[in-house]
Amino acid sequence: MEISQFAMLLLLIALTTLCCSGFSSLLAGKNRQWTNALGPAGAVAGCILGLAPAVHTLLSGTVERLYFPWNIPYASFFLEIDALSAFFLIPIFVLGALAAVYGRRYMTSYGNHKSLGAFWFFYNLLIAGMVLVVVARNGILFLMVWEIMSLSSFFLVTFENEKESVRRAGWTYLTATHLGTAFLFILFLMLGHQAGTEILDFDRFTGTDISSIANIAFVLALVGFGTKAGLVPFHVWLPEAHPAAPSHVSAVMSGAMIKTGIYGLLRIMTLLGPPAPWWGWLLLGIGLISGILGVLFALAQHDMKRLLAYHSVENIGIITLGLGLGVLGISTDLPVLAVLGFGGGLLHVINHAFFKGLLFLGAGSVMHATGTGELDHLGGLIKKMPWTSATFLVGSVAISGLPPLNGFVSEFLIYMGAFGSVQAPSMALTGFVVIVGLALIGGLALACFAKAFGIVFLGEPRSAHTAHAHESSWGMSLPMGALAALCALIAFCAPLIMKILYPAVTVVTGYRSLNVQSHISVAMLPLKWIAAGSVLLILAVSLVAWLKQSLLANRTVEEADTWDCGYIHPTARMQYTASSFAAPLIKMFQGILRPGRVFDKPDGLFPHYATLKTEPTDIFRNAIYRPLFLGVERLALKLRWLQEGHVQLYILYIALTLLALLIWNLR
C-alpha cells in the first residue's frame, strides 16, 4: 500500500462518511425522522470533507494516489487524484451537498407512505460512486464503480415505482446504461490486450504503443461514455429518467452524473496518444447535432422537467463542441485553439452543473407547491413564489449564455477559439460553422426559457393548481440561492477561475504547464473586461432598484390592472400557451421535429372555442429505438421456451456452459 499524501486519506474519510451514513439511514428503517436526518447529514458532511482535497489538488497541481493489489482477475484497487479528477470532483461535491439539503425538506412529503431509508442509502451511494469513477485508475475497478453509480441512480429514478410511467423510464435508463457499459467493457479488454498486461491499470496503457487500436478505442469510448453523457443519438434515456426522479436527484443526475461521461471520454483520450483530426470533426458534428436538436426538442415540450432534460442534451452538445475544437487544435498544431476549446468545454461542465442544478431545484419547488409540472396548468407564480421565480430567472439567463452570468463566460471561450481558428486557412470553415451553430443554439435557448419563465411565472394562473401555491421553506430556498450566487460568482471571478482551470487543461492537452498558462493568457484581458462589466451591470440594476424603492417609500402604491386592449374581463385563456408561444419556431423546424398538431380554428364572428396543441415527438426514439426494442422483445418471447422454471433444466445449462469452457480451454 502506498498513501502519498494526506489529501487521499481525507477523500477516503469522505467516502466512508457517505457510505456509513447511507447504511445508517437504511438501518433506521421506518423511523422517518432518523432516516431523513442521517442520510442528508452524512451526504453534506461527506461532500464538505471531499471538497477539501479536490480544491487542494487543483491549486497545488499535485498528483496523489492509493494502490492495493487485488485478488480479482485484471483488477487492482488503484485510486489517483490529479487536476482533471479534482476538477470533476468539485461539481459532484458542491451539487451533492446542496441537493441533499434541499432533499431533506423535499422528501418529507413522501415520509408518510414511502421508506426514506432506502432512498438516502442510494443517494449517498450515488455520490460515492461518482467520486470513485473519477478517481479510479484500473479498468475493472472503474467498471465496478461505474455499475454502482448506474444502479444506485436507477433505484433513485424508480423511487415512485407505483407509477407505470416511472417504471418505464427506469427500464429505459437501465437498458441504455448497460448498453453503454458493454462498449466500455470491450474497450478496456482491448486496451489491456494491446498493452500486453494482465492488470488493467491505466498507467500500463500509456507505457505501451496502442496507436494501432486508438481509432477503434476512441469510437468505443465515444459510444460508451456518450450514452451516459446523453449525446445524440444515445440520449433517449435522459428525457425519460430526469422527469421521473425526485427533483434534487434530477439536479444531481443532470448536473454531475452525466458529466462522468465527459470525464471518461477525456480520460481515455489522454491514454490513446496524439488524436487524429477526424476525432475532432466527429466530436464537432455530434456536438452541433446534440446542441441544436436538444434545444429544439426542449422548445416543443410542455413539461418543465422534460424541457430541462432536453436542455441537458443541448449543453452536453456545447461541451462536446469545445472538446472537438480542442482535439482539432492538438491535431493541427494550433495550441491556442486547443487550450481555448478544452478550457471552454471544461468550464461549461461546471457552469452547467450549477445553473442546471438550480433550474431543476426551481422546477421541484414549483411542483412541490402546485402538484404539477405541466406548463399550461401554471402561470402567475411570481407573486406567490418570488424567491423561486428570481432564482429560476438567474438560471434561465445563465443557461441562455447571456451576460452577466457564468454561461456567457464558458461559451465566450469557445467563441474565442472558433474566431481564432477562422484566421487559419485550414480551419476557417470549421470556425465559421461552430460560430453559426453556437449562435443558433443560444438564440433558441433564449426563446425556450422566455417561454418557460413567462408561462410559469408571469401572467395569470391558468388552473386551480396555482390557487394554494406558496413559497418553499428555507431548506429548499437556501440551496437555490447558493447556486444562483455561484452562477454570478464565476462570472465576476472569471480571470481567477481560469487560473484554477489551467491545471485540468494541462492534463487533457498534454502540454507543459507553462505553455498552457501562456496560451490561456490571450483570454485573460477579455475576461477581465467581462468580469468588470458583469459587476457594473449588477451594480447598475441594484442602484435602479434602490432608487425605485427610495422614491416610492413615502408614497401610496396601489395595484391596478394592466392595459387590457379593451377587454373588460381578461382571462388566462387570452394568454399565450406553451404550444402557441413556440408555434412559429416549431413550424420553422417541423421537418425535423414532426410534432403532432391539434388545431381547432375560431369559427364565426364571435367564436366560443378555439384551441391549438402540439404533441412533441423524439424522432430517434420513434424511428430507431422503439422498433429496435420491440424487435428484441419479440425475439425474447420466441426464446421463452428456454426458461420454463424447472431447476433441472437450469442445472443442465450450467453443466453445458462448464463443458464448453473446458473444451475451449483445452484448445
XYZ file of C-alpha atoms in Angstrom:
667
model
C 0.000 0.000 0.000
C 1.159 3.494 -0.773
C -0.531 6.612 0.542
C 1.444 9.507 -0.797
C -0.467 12.453 0.643
C -2.900 13.411 3.354
C -5.477 14.565 0.767
C -6.133 10.988 -0.379
C -6.772 9.976 3.230
C -9.271 12.822 3.543
C -11.013 11.625 0.379
C -11.289 8.111 1.839
C -12.805 9.546 5.032
C -15.322 11.423 2.869
C -16.254 8.215 1.038
C -16.546 6.334 4.345
C -18.814 9.065 5.726
C -21.065 8.867 2.667
C -21.345 5.074 2.821
C -21.761 4.799 6.611
C -24.456 7.480 6.754
C -26.251 5.785 3.877
C -26.202 2.423 5.663
C -27.283 4.088 8.911
C -30.235 5.662 7.162
C -31.152 2.275 5.690
C -30.924 0.571 9.103
C -33.093 3.260 10.689
C -35.896 1.730 8.641
C -39.289 3.315 9.101
C -38.199 5.909 11.627
C -38.961 8.912 9.457
C -37.060 11.497 11.499
C -33.855 9.452 11.759
C -33.782 8.352 8.141
C -34.393 11.881 6.886
C -31.669 13.243 9.165
C -28.864 10.671 8.929
C -28.848 10.417 5.124
C -28.673 14.113 4.206
C -26.400 14.994 7.145
C -23.911 12.320 6.073
C -24.141 13.452 2.447
C -23.380 17.065 3.392
C -20.528 16.085 5.739
C -19.003 13.703 3.188
C -19.191 16.281 0.405
C -17.580 19.011 2.531
C -14.802 16.614 3.551
C -14.241 15.585 -0.071
C -14.225 19.143 -1.395
C -11.068 19.994 0.544
C -8.704 17.516 -1.212
C -10.253 18.381 -4.599
C -9.545 22.102 -4.174
C -6.100 21.366 -2.718
C -5.163 19.237 -5.749
C -6.361 21.873 -8.221
C -4.444 24.658 -6.501
C -1.261 22.708 -5.859
C -1.153 20.687 -9.080
C -0.016 17.604 -7.136
C -0.946 14.015 -8.017
C -1.906 11.748 -5.121
C -2.537 8.010 -5.273
C -3.540 4.909 -3.346
C -2.660 1.400 -4.548
C -3.666 -2.064 -3.288
C -3.034 -5.352 -5.124
C -6.364 -7.151 -5.596
C -7.076 -10.880 -5.988
C -9.572 -10.297 -8.785
C -8.567 -11.045 -12.405
C -7.200 -7.940 -14.195
C -8.003 -5.749 -11.172
C -6.220 -3.640 -8.590
C -7.565 -1.101 -6.116
C -5.855 1.860 -7.722
C -7.079 5.392 -6.959
C -5.480 8.647 -8.041
C -6.368 12.334 -7.833
C -4.880 14.616 -10.440
C -6.068 18.009 -11.654
C -8.603 16.524 -14.117
C -10.164 14.291 -11.446
C -10.198 17.163 -8.949
C -11.921 19.419 -11.479
C -14.798 16.943 -11.923
C -15.000 16.285 -8.160
C -15.972 19.904 -7.492
C -19.440 19.854 -9.151
C -20.093 16.393 -7.669
C -19.420 17.532 -4.105
C -20.968 21.018 -4.360
C -24.147 19.865 -6.081
C -24.328 16.683 -3.974
C -24.279 18.684 -0.723
C -26.754 21.378 -1.822
C -29.156 18.819 -3.296
C -29.034 16.853 -0.019
C -30.009 19.968 1.961
C -32.847 20.608 -0.493
C -33.900 16.954 -0.489
C -34.281 16.740 3.279
C -37.244 19.132 3.125
C -38.468 17.967 -0.284
C -38.698 14.318 0.800
C -40.823 14.971 3.896
C -43.925 14.880 1.707
C -43.135 11.195 0.945
C -42.400 10.247 4.542
C -45.885 9.012 5.390
C -46.162 6.440 2.621
C -42.612 5.726 1.380
C -39.497 4.439 3.124
C -36.855 7.167 3.018
C -34.091 4.928 4.384
C -33.567 3.161 1.066
C -33.781 6.467 -0.779
C -30.960 8.121 1.210
C -28.901 4.930 1.066
C -28.955 5.023 -2.730
C -28.461 8.796 -2.829
C -25.262 8.616 -0.782
C -24.152 5.577 -2.758
C -24.655 7.565 -5.989
C -22.414 10.388 -4.716
C -19.760 7.882 -3.583
C -19.992 6.032 -6.923
C -19.458 9.231 -8.934
C -16.455 10.154 -6.800
C -14.888 6.730 -7.287
C -15.491 6.856 -11.048
C -13.342 9.980 -11.430
C -10.502 8.694 -9.217
C -10.397 5.012 -10.309
C -7.295 4.085 -12.326
C -7.959 0.417 -13.082
C -10.333 -0.795 -15.797
C -12.111 -3.432 -13.689
C -12.397 -1.116 -10.679
C -13.698 1.612 -12.994
C -16.414 -0.678 -14.415
C -17.424 -1.815 -10.918
C -17.894 1.706 -9.556
C -19.491 2.743 -12.868
C -22.058 -0.006 -12.266
C -22.595 1.107 -8.648
C -23.243 4.630 -9.906
C -25.670 3.406 -12.579
C -27.629 1.031 -10.333
C -27.958 3.484 -7.453
C -29.281 6.141 -9.838
C -31.702 3.553 -11.302
C -33.201 2.924 -7.848
C -33.495 6.678 -7.280
C -35.207 7.203 -10.643
C -37.723 4.452 -9.792
C -38.413 5.795 -6.287
C -42.097 6.267 -7.202
C -42.273 2.822 -8.784
C -46.019 2.541 -8.245
C -46.403 4.738 -11.358
C -46.284 2.932 -14.696
C -44.528 5.896 -16.383
C -41.773 5.818 -13.757
C -41.200 2.077 -14.200
C -40.996 2.537 -17.972
C -38.484 5.393 -17.549
C -36.414 3.274 -15.172
C -36.194 0.312 -17.537
C -35.309 2.599 -20.441
C -32.497 4.093 -18.379
C -31.252 0.714 -17.178
C -31.189 -0.703 -20.711
C -29.382 2.323 -22.154
C -26.772 2.491 -19.423
C -25.924 -1.202 -19.748
C -25.604 -0.951 -23.500
C -23.064 1.801 -22.893
C -21.275 -0.293 -20.266
C -20.954 -3.167 -22.760
C -18.956 -0.890 -25.071
C -16.725 0.192 -22.167
C -16.108 -3.435 -21.185
C -14.889 -4.217 -24.711
C -12.805 -1.020 -24.665
C -10.854 -1.944 -21.522
C -10.316 -5.540 -22.658
C -8.928 -4.269 -25.977
C -6.606 -1.791 -24.249
C -5.348 -4.479 -21.860
C -4.793 -6.989 -24.681
C -2.940 -4.462 -26.834
C -0.797 -3.309 -23.921
C 0.025 -6.933 -23.101
C -0.791 -6.534 -19.421
C -2.775 -8.771 -17.082
C -3.629 -5.861 -14.780
C -5.796 -3.179 -16.412
C -4.161 -0.227 -14.655
C -4.402 2.971 -16.682
C -0.694 3.811 -16.366
C 0.180 0.480 -18.037
C -1.757 1.573 -21.153
C 0.276 4.765 -21.501
C 3.614 2.988 -21.347
C 2.968 0.872 -24.472
C 2.175 1.503 -28.122
C -1.599 1.228 -28.559
C -1.759 3.501 -31.600
C -2.921 0.636 -33.847
C -6.230 0.363 -31.956
C -6.529 4.032 -30.996
C -9.243 4.797 -33.570
C -11.411 1.826 -32.562
C -10.868 2.594 -28.882
C -11.948 6.205 -29.433
C -15.205 5.117 -31.125
C -15.940 2.610 -28.339
C -15.299 5.314 -25.731
C -17.470 7.811 -27.591
C -20.425 5.401 -27.722
C -19.967 4.062 -24.181
C -19.416 7.394 -22.459
C -21.626 9.307 -24.895
C -24.577 7.169 -23.800
C -24.061 8.245 -20.197
C -23.485 11.877 -21.202
C -26.668 11.972 -23.297
C -25.171 12.755 -26.708
C -27.494 12.413 -29.702
C -28.453 9.711 -30.752
C -27.760 7.947 -27.421
C -29.807 10.428 -25.375
C -33.208 8.693 -25.305
C -32.970 7.641 -21.649
C -32.360 11.175 -20.440
C -35.752 12.858 -21.103
C -37.438 9.781 -19.592
C -35.338 9.414 -16.416
C -34.968 13.047 -15.300
C -38.724 13.813 -15.100
C -39.351 10.530 -13.246
C -36.799 11.111 -10.467
C -37.324 13.412 -7.443
C -36.209 16.918 -8.411
C -32.985 17.078 -6.401
C -31.966 13.690 -7.841
C -32.651 15.088 -11.318
C -30.389 18.018 -10.414
C -27.544 15.686 -9.382
C -28.002 13.390 -12.381
C -28.108 16.246 -14.884
C -25.548 18.473 -13.203
C -22.979 15.885 -12.126
C -23.665 12.294 -13.174
C -23.874 12.787 -16.939
C -20.541 14.693 -16.697
C -18.845 11.427 -15.734
C -19.413 10.521 -19.400
C -17.453 13.627 -20.454
C -14.777 12.805 -17.877
C -14.460 9.215 -19.082
C -14.078 10.311 -22.703
C -11.365 12.821 -21.777
C -9.532 10.318 -19.573
C -9.462 7.675 -22.295
C -8.257 10.222 -24.855
C -5.286 11.014 -22.597
C -4.356 7.308 -22.743
C -4.592 6.917 -26.518
C -1.797 9.254 -27.562
C -1.983 12.076 -30.149
C -5.535 12.369 -31.538
C -6.377 12.019 -35.237
C -8.037 15.061 -36.855
C -11.211 13.079 -37.622
C -11.795 12.632 -33.876
C -12.221 16.395 -33.695
C -14.511 16.516 -36.754
C -16.651 13.739 -35.271
C -16.904 15.497 -31.894
C -17.828 18.774 -33.604
C -20.511 17.069 -35.691
C -22.068 15.243 -32.735
C -21.797 18.366 -30.587
C -23.607 20.509 -33.162
C -26.349 17.930 -33.712
C -26.808 17.409 -29.958
C -26.858 21.133 -29.254
C -29.340 22.072 -31.987
C -31.670 19.067 -31.668
C -31.532 19.209 -27.868
C -32.762 22.790 -27.736
C -35.351 22.200 -30.497
C -36.810 19.195 -28.660
C -36.815 21.277 -25.457
C -38.705 24.076 -27.187
C -41.514 21.669 -28.077
C -42.020 20.315 -24.524
C -44.938 21.091 -22.209
C -43.483 19.563 -19.040
C -40.947 21.583 -17.027
C -38.581 18.738 -16.148
C -38.720 17.162 -19.582
C -37.888 20.569 -21.068
C -34.890 20.851 -18.735
C -33.806 17.298 -19.563
C -33.593 18.118 -23.277
C -31.562 21.199 -22.391
C -29.042 18.846 -20.791
C -28.642 17.263 -24.237
C -28.126 20.745 -25.670
C -25.470 21.708 -23.118
C -23.625 18.423 -23.466
C -23.526 19.323 -27.161
C -21.918 22.697 -26.327
C -19.335 20.954 -24.129
C -18.602 18.500 -26.942
C -18.144 21.409 -29.366
C -15.429 22.740 -27.068
C -13.772 19.317 -26.876
C -13.919 18.986 -30.668
C -12.151 22.335 -31.113
C -9.558 21.257 -28.550
C -8.847 17.977 -30.351
C -8.527 19.782 -33.681
C -6.180 22.287 -32.048
C -3.863 19.456 -30.925
C -4.008 17.510 -34.179
C -3.409 20.589 -36.377
C -0.765 22.093 -34.079
C -2.802 25.137 -33.057
C -2.157 25.189 -29.303
C -4.195 28.322 -28.563
C -7.227 26.713 -30.205
C -6.622 23.530 -28.177
C -6.382 25.400 -24.876
C -9.430 27.621 -25.521
C -11.525 24.708 -26.817
C -10.796 22.400 -23.901
C -10.904 25.328 -21.460
C -14.346 26.438 -22.664
C -15.675 22.875 -22.657
C -14.371 22.140 -19.165
C -15.632 25.415 -17.713
C -19.054 24.692 -19.219
C -19.026 21.386 -17.305
C -19.031 23.277 -14.001
C -21.293 26.079 -15.234
C -23.897 23.641 -16.477
C -23.764 21.760 -13.164
C -24.631 24.925 -11.261
C -27.293 26.507 -13.487
C -28.956 23.240 -14.423
C -28.936 22.127 -10.789
C -30.551 25.454 -9.930
C -33.230 25.073 -12.618
C -34.151 21.527 -11.562
C -34.421 22.626 -7.925
C -36.604 25.530 -9.084
C -38.824 23.159 -11.061
C -39.062 20.936 -7.981
C -40.066 23.915 -5.867
C -42.874 24.745 -8.329
C -44.051 21.125 -8.449
C -43.874 20.867 -4.658
C -46.111 23.949 -4.348
C -48.597 23.256 -7.141
C -48.534 19.494 -7.629
C -47.878 19.728 -11.375
C -45.073 20.435 -13.815
C -47.365 20.942 -16.826
C -46.616 24.402 -18.197
C -50.174 25.020 -19.364
C -51.522 24.463 -15.837
C -49.281 27.122 -14.296
C -48.908 30.900 -14.517
C -48.692 33.955 -12.276
C -46.407 32.293 -9.720
C -44.052 35.289 -9.483
C -46.392 36.863 -6.929
C -46.686 33.765 -4.741
C -43.152 32.412 -5.176
C -40.884 35.462 -5.570
C -37.686 33.706 -4.383
C -38.180 30.700 -6.633
C -39.027 32.930 -9.615
C -35.953 35.146 -9.022
C -33.546 32.209 -8.786
C -35.197 30.473 -11.753
C -34.689 33.687 -13.740
C -30.979 33.655 -12.806
C -30.717 30.061 -14.035
C -32.593 30.938 -17.236
C -30.237 33.829 -18.033
C -27.193 31.693 -17.277
C -28.264 28.722 -19.418
C -29.096 31.062 -22.304
C -25.458 32.180 -22.330
C -26.260 35.808 -21.537
C -24.118 38.237 -19.512
C -23.594 38.869 -16.643
C -23.665 35.189 -15.610
C -21.408 32.149 -15.915
C -22.908 30.545 -19.036
C -21.702 33.508 -21.060
C -18.076 33.073 -19.888
C -17.634 29.450 -20.976
C -19.403 29.984 -24.302
C -17.247 33.080 -24.820
C -14.097 30.933 -24.578
C -15.450 28.551 -27.221
C -16.371 31.539 -29.408
C -12.825 32.901 -28.956
C -11.352 29.601 -30.089
C -13.688 29.477 -33.101
C -12.979 33.096 -34.126
C -9.249 32.430 -33.782
C -9.486 29.333 -35.985
C -11.173 31.366 -38.743
C -7.822 33.116 -39.229
C -6.095 29.789 -40.012
C -6.834 28.853 -43.667
C -7.238 25.143 -42.926
C -9.688 25.803 -40.083
C -11.664 28.770 -41.410
C -14.773 26.794 -42.410
C -14.729 24.872 -39.131
C -14.598 28.055 -37.102
C -17.429 29.582 -39.129
C -19.661 26.529 -38.665
C -19.037 26.482 -34.902
C -19.818 30.200 -34.592
C -23.081 29.869 -36.539
C -24.042 26.716 -34.636
C -23.376 28.249 -31.220
C -25.306 31.389 -32.157
C -28.296 29.303 -33.301
C -28.226 27.228 -30.115
C -28.003 30.349 -27.962
C -30.891 32.073 -29.752
C -33.165 29.027 -29.499
C -32.250 28.542 -25.821
C -33.210 32.148 -25.104
C -36.567 31.654 -26.829
C -37.153 28.421 -24.890
C -36.507 29.980 -21.483
C -38.539 33.074 -22.352
C -41.357 30.572 -22.875
C -40.646 28.554 -19.712
C -40.294 31.552 -17.400
C -43.138 33.508 -18.984
C -45.653 30.645 -18.945
C -44.839 29.504 -15.389
C -44.260 32.737 -13.504
C -45.881 35.603 -15.448
C -49.444 36.418 -16.425
C -52.481 34.982 -14.672
C -52.918 31.494 -13.178
C -54.152 29.020 -15.795
C -55.644 26.408 -13.462
C -56.599 25.650 -9.867
C -53.160 24.095 -9.285
C -51.715 27.521 -8.505
C -54.520 28.581 -6.160
C -52.752 27.428 -2.990
C -49.167 27.792 -4.212
C -46.699 29.128 -1.660
C -43.018 29.879 -1.415
C -40.791 26.967 -0.429
C -39.260 26.734 3.032
C -35.702 27.948 3.692
C -34.442 24.358 3.495
C -35.340 24.335 -0.205
C -34.760 28.045 -0.903
C -31.247 28.215 0.537
C -29.659 25.744 -1.952
C -31.326 27.588 -4.830
C -29.893 30.876 -3.562
C -26.429 29.336 -3.184
C -26.435 28.003 -6.743
C -27.672 31.352 -8.098
C -24.833 33.075 -6.241
C -22.301 30.627 -7.719
C -23.590 31.400 -11.232
C -22.835 35.086 -10.632
C -19.591 34.467 -8.743
C -17.993 32.531 -11.610
C -18.713 35.420 -13.994
C -17.385 38.016 -11.542
C -14.210 35.994 -10.908
C -13.686 34.782 -14.490
C -9.923 35.596 -14.643
C -9.344 33.820 -11.330
C -11.376 30.800 -12.473
C -9.076 30.474 -15.488
C -6.083 30.123 -13.199
C -7.845 27.253 -11.436
C -8.861 25.753 -14.786
C -5.460 25.530 -16.457
C -4.101 22.503 -14.460
C -7.006 20.407 -15.793
C -6.394 21.699 -19.334
C -2.733 20.733 -18.914
C -3.689 17.111 -18.184
C -6.056 16.914 -21.176
C -3.785 18.547 -23.751
C -0.519 17.010 -22.545
C 1.184 20.395 -22.981
C 3.654 21.735 -20.453
C 2.060 23.771 -17.681
C 3.927 26.963 -18.572
C 2.823 26.679 -22.205
C -0.823 26.292 -21.196
C -0.575 29.358 -18.967
C 0.953 31.276 -21.852
C -1.739 30.219 -24.353
C -4.578 30.821 -21.932
C -3.325 34.351 -21.244
C -4.852 35.542 -24.575
C -8.252 35.206 -22.903
C -7.343 36.949 -19.648
C -7.804 40.563 -20.784
C -11.252 39.988 -22.383
C -12.296 38.024 -19.299
C -11.251 40.894 -17.038
C -13.466 43.221 -19.094
C -16.308 40.727 -18.880
C -15.921 40.431 -15.109
C -15.813 44.212 -14.703
C -18.831 44.642 -16.989
C -20.772 41.997 -15.082
C -20.103 43.688 -11.751
C -21.064 47.107 -13.164
C -24.271 45.719 -14.655
C -25.284 44.153 -11.345
C -24.446 47.393 -9.515
C -26.484 49.414 -12.020
C -29.524 47.132 -11.640
C -29.161 47.283 -7.848
C -28.928 51.078 -7.986
C -32.095 51.358 -10.091
C -33.921 49.041 -7.682
C -32.728 51.100 -4.721
C -33.784 54.353 -6.393
C -37.220 52.954 -7.138
C -37.610 51.812 -3.553
C -36.454 55.183 -2.222
C -38.706 57.231 -4.489
C -41.765 55.175 -3.630
C -41.008 54.995 0.093
C -43.289 57.936 1.087
C -45.992 57.327 -1.494
C -49.076 55.164 -1.526
C -48.549 52.321 -4.001
C -51.703 50.760 -5.446
C -52.161 47.806 -7.712
C -54.166 48.173 -10.922
C -54.879 46.078 -13.987
C -52.514 46.488 -16.903
C -53.880 47.785 -20.178
C -56.097 45.006 -21.498
C -56.781 46.071 -25.100
C -60.340 46.985 -24.263
C -61.359 43.658 -22.759
C -63.377 44.196 -19.633
C -62.613 40.820 -18.076
C -59.317 39.422 -19.404
C -58.849 35.757 -18.540
C -55.960 33.293 -18.584
C -57.327 31.906 -21.867
C -56.191 35.109 -23.596
C -52.569 34.396 -22.681
C -50.039 32.501 -24.723
C -49.889 28.780 -24.025
C -46.703 26.703 -24.227
C -47.800 25.485 -27.680
C -48.815 28.858 -29.128
C -45.675 30.626 -27.832
C -43.347 28.149 -29.520
C -45.517 27.553 -32.613
C -43.649 29.906 -35.022
C -40.272 28.336 -34.220
C -41.669 24.798 -34.202
C -43.138 25.468 -37.649
C -39.711 26.545 -38.963
C -38.200 23.211 -37.878
C -41.221 20.953 -38.315
C -39.322 18.843 -40.859
C -37.042 17.752 -38.012
C -39.422 17.838 -35.064
C -42.507 16.441 -36.821
C -44.853 17.421 -33.980
C -48.409 16.197 -33.750
C -50.790 19.157 -34.011
C -54.376 19.694 -32.891
C -55.848 22.999 -34.095
C -59.486 23.963 -33.811
C -59.805 27.278 -35.628
C -62.109 30.018 -34.325
C -65.363 29.930 -36.217
C -67.767 32.835 -36.828
C -67.730 36.474 -35.776
C -67.986 35.628 -32.080
C -66.261 32.251 -31.658
C -66.811 30.460 -28.367
C -63.975 27.974 -28.678
C -60.566 27.635 -30.323
C -57.534 25.581 -29.366
C -54.008 24.825 -30.537
C -51.968 21.981 -29.081
C -48.740 20.447 -30.309
C -47.510 16.991 -29.292
C -43.710 16.770 -29.272
C -42.035 13.650 -30.625
C -38.452 12.407 -30.482
C -37.558 11.135 -33.944
C -34.727 8.942 -32.605
C -36.977 7.254 -30.056
C -39.772 6.668 -32.553
C -37.715 5.797 -35.630
C -34.800 3.847 -34.116
C -35.150 2.735 -30.510
C -38.820 1.824 -30.347
C -38.638 -0.560 -33.364
C -35.335 -1.928 -32.041
C -36.690 -2.643 -28.552
C -39.874 -4.138 -29.998
C -37.746 -6.441 -32.139
C -35.705 -7.508 -29.113
C -38.923 -8.118 -27.175
C -40.329 -10.307 -29.955
C -37.064 -12.261 -30.122
C -37.077 -12.732 -26.354
C -40.646 -14.039 -26.473
C -39.640 -16.583 -29.121
C -36.831 -17.827 -26.829
C -39.101 -18.077 -23.830
C -39.190 -21.860 -24.189
C -35.615 -21.868 -22.792
C -36.897 -20.609 -19.441
C -39.679 -22.855 -18.120
C -38.963 -22.720 -14.386
C -37.505 -26.254 -13.991
C -34.411 -26.323 -11.765
C -33.095 -29.425 -13.538
C -33.056 -27.535 -16.824
C -31.023 -24.685 -15.354
C -28.506 -27.157 -13.867
C -28.189 -28.658 -17.361
C -27.444 -25.179 -18.785
C -24.713 -24.660 -16.169
C -23.184 -28.065 -16.917
C -23.193 -27.389 -20.670
C -21.562 -23.998 -20.124
C -18.820 -25.506 -17.955
C -18.261 -28.237 -20.549
C -17.961 -25.651 -23.319
C -15.459 -23.629 -21.280
C -13.449 -26.773 -20.565
C -13.281 -27.645 -24.270
C -12.310 -24.053 -25.075
C -9.508 -24.196 -22.508
C -8.158 -27.471 -23.957
C -7.628 -25.950 -27.408
